[in-house]
XYZ file of C-alpha atoms in Angstrom:
218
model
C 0.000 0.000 0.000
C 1.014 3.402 -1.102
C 1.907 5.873 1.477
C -0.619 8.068 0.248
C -3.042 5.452 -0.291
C -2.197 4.453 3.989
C -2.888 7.925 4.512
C -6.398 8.387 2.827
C -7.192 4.827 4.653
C -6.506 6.177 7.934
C -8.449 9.619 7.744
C -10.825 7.260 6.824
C -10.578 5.225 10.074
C -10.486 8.311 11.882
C -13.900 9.428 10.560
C -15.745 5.875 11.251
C -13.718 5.677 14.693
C -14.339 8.529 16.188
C -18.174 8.358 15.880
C -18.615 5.130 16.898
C -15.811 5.799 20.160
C -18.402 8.519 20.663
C -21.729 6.289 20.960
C -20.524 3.414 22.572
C -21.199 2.699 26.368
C -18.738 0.130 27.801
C -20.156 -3.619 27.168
C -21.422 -2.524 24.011
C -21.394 -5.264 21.494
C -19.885 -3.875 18.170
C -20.163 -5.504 14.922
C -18.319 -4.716 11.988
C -20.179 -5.900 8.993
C -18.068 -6.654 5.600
C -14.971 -5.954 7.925
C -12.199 -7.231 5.200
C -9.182 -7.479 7.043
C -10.105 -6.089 9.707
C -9.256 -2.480 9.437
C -11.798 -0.872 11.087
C -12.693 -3.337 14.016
C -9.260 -4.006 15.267
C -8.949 -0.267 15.782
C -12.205 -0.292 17.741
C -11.569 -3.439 19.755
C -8.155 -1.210 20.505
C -9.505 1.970 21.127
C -12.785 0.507 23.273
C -11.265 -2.188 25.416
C -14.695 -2.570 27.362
C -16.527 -3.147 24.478
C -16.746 -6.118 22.751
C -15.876 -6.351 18.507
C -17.298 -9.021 16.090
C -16.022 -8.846 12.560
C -18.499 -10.438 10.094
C -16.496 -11.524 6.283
C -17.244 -14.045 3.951
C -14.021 -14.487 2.886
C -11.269 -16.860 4.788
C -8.162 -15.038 3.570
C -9.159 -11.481 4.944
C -10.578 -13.470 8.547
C -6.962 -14.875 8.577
C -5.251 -11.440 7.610
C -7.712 -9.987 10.809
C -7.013 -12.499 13.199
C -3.251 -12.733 12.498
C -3.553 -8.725 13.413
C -5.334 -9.144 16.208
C -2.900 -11.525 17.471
C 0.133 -9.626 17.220
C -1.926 -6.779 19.317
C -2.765 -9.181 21.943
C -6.531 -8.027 21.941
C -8.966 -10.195 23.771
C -12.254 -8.338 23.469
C -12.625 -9.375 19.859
C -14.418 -12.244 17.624
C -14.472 -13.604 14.057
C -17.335 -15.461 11.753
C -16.479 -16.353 8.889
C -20.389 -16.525 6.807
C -23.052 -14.091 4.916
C -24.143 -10.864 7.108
C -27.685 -12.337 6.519
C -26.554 -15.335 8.402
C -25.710 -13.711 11.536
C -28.691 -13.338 14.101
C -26.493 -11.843 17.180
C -27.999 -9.558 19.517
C -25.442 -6.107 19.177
C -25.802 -2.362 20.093
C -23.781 -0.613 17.224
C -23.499 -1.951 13.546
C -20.449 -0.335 11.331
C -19.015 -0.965 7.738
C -17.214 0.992 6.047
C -17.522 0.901 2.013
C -19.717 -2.070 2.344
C -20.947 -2.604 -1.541
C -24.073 -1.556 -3.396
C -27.339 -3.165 -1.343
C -24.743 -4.423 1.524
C -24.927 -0.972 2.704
C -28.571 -1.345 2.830
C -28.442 -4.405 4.444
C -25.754 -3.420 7.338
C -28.865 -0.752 8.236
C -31.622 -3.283 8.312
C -29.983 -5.597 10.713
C -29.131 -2.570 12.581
C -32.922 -1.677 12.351
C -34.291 -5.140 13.272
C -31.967 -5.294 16.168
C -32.715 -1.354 17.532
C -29.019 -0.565 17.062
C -27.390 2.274 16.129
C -25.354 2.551 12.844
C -22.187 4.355 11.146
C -22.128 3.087 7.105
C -20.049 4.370 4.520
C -21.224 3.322 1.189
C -19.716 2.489 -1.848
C -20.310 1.275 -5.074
C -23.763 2.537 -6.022
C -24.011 2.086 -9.602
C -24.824 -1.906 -8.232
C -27.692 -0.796 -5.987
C -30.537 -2.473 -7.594
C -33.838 -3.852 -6.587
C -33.416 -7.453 -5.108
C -36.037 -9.917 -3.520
C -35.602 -7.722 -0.029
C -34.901 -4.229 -0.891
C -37.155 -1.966 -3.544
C -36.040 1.533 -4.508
C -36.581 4.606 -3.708
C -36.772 3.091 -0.116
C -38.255 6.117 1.744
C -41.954 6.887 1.110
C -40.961 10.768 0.870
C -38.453 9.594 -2.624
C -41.070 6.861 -3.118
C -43.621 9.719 -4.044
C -41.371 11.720 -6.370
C -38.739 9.531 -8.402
C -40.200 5.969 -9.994
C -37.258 2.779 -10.058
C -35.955 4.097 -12.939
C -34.851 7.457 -12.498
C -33.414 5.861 -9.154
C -31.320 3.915 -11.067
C -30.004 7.044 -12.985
C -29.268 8.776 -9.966
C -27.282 5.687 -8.324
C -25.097 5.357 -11.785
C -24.134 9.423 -11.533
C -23.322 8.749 -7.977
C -20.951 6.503 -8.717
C -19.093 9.284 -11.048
C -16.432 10.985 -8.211
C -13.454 9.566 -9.287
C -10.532 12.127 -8.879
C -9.480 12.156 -12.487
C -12.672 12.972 -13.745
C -13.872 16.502 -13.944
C -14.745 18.665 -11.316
C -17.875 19.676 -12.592
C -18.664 16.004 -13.070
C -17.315 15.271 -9.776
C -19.571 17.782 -7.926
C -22.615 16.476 -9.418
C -21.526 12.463 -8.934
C -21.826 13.761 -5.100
C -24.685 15.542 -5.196
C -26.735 12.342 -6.708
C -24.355 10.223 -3.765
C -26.048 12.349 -0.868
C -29.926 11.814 -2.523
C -29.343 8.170 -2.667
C -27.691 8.302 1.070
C -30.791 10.875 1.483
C -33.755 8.521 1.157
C -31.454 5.566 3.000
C -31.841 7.929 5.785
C -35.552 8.757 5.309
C -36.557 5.210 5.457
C -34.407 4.378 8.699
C -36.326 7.277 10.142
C -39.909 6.066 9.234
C -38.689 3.018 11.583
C -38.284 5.002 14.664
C -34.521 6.430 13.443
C -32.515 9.768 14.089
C -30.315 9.795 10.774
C -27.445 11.997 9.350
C -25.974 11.879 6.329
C -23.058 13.909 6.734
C -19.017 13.937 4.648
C -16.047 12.410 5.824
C -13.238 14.484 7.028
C -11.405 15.765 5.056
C -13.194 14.782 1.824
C -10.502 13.976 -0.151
C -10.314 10.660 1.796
C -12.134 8.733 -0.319
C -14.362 9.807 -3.576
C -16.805 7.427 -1.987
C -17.178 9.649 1.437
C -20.739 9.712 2.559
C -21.317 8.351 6.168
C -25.026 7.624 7.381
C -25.277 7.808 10.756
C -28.431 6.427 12.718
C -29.428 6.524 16.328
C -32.929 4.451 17.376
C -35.207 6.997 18.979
C-alpha cells in the first residue's frame, strides 16, 4: 500500500472511529459488517477495550489477515465469523461498515434496524444498488412519491461518477446524486423510529466514496 493510499485509509478510520468511540457505552457489542481485514474493528476493539468487537467476512483469507492482526496486538475483546451478514442473528448495540458494496450498505442498516441498534455506514459502489427480492427503490416513502425505479437507477449510476481524475464539474454532481441516494437511506431508517445523518467524511478527499449515514434508534 502506497503511502498516500495508507494515509487516505486512515483519515478514513479516523472518521468511522471517532463516531462510533463517541456512541458506545462500555459492554457494548460492536459488529463490523463486511470488515475485510479487519481495518476498522481491530482499531475499535483497541480503542474501546470494554466493548466487545465481532467482525463479520465471507471471505477466509481477509478473517486470517484480521485475526493474524489481532494476534500480534494481543486483543482479547474481539471475535471472528467467517459466513453471509444475513446469516448472523447476534444480539449487538452498534453496527459499522465501512464501504460495504451496493445493497450491503442497505443491508448493514436493516440488521441494525431489526436489532434497535445504532449505525455508522459508509457506502460504496452505487451504480450496483438495484432492486433485489428484499430491498425496492426509492426506499423512503418521501423519494417513493417523487422519483419511480428508474430514475433511481439514474441517480445511483451518476453517484458513482467521483473519481478524482474525472472533472470537477462532473465530480460535484456524482456527489450531489451520492447524498440523494444516502438521502432517502436515511428517510426510510427514520420512518422506523430512526434519528439519521448523512453527513461527509473528514477531510473529503479521503475517499471519492465519502458519505457516512449515521443512525441513532429513537
Amino acid at each position: 500500500m502506497s503511502s498516500d493510499r495508507a494515509l487516505r485509509k486512515q483519515q478514513q478510520l479516523n472518521n468511522l472511529v471517532y463516531i462510533v468511540t463517541n456512541q458506545a457505552k462500555p459492554g457494548d457489542r460492536i459488529v463490523d459488517f463486511c470488515s475485510g481485514g479487519g481495518h476498522v474493528g481491530i482499531v475499535l476493539a483497541h480503542m474501546l477495550p470494554s466493548c466487545q468487537v465481532t467482525l463479520i467476512e465471507n471471505k477466509e483469507l481477509s478473517l486470517i489477515r484480521a485475526k493474524k492482526r489481532s494476534d500480534e496486538l494481543g486483543l482479547s475483546n474481539i471475535w471472528f465469523i467467517q459466513a453471509n451478514m444475513e446469516y448472523f442473528t447476534g444480539m449487538f448495540n452498534i453496527g459499522v461498515a465501512l464501504h460495504a458494496c451496493g445493497v450491503a450498505t442497505d443491508m448493514v442498516i436493516e440488521h441494525c434496524i431489526k436489532t434497535r441498534a445504532s449505525f455508522v455506514t459508509c457506502p460504496c459502489c452505487y451504480g450496483f444498488i438495484q432492486n433485489t427480492s428484499k430491498f425496492h427503490f426509492p426506499k423512503s416513502e418521501q423519494f417513493k412519491k417523487t422519483l419511480s425505479y428508474k430514475e433511481h437507477m439514474i441517480l445511483c449510476r451518476f453517484a458513482d461518477q467521483t473519481a478524482v481524475q474525472l472533472p470537477p464539474q462532473r465530480r460535484l454532481i456524482g456527489k450531489q446524486c451520492m447524498c440523494l441516494v444516502d438521502l432517502d437511506r436515511a428517510r426510510a431508517a427514520e420512518e422506523h423510529g430512526y434519528c439519521v445523518q448523512v453527513i461527509s467524511m473528514e477531510p473529503e478527499s479521503c475517499s471519492p466514496k465519502n458519505n457516512m449515514i449515521v443512525g441513532v434508534p429513537i
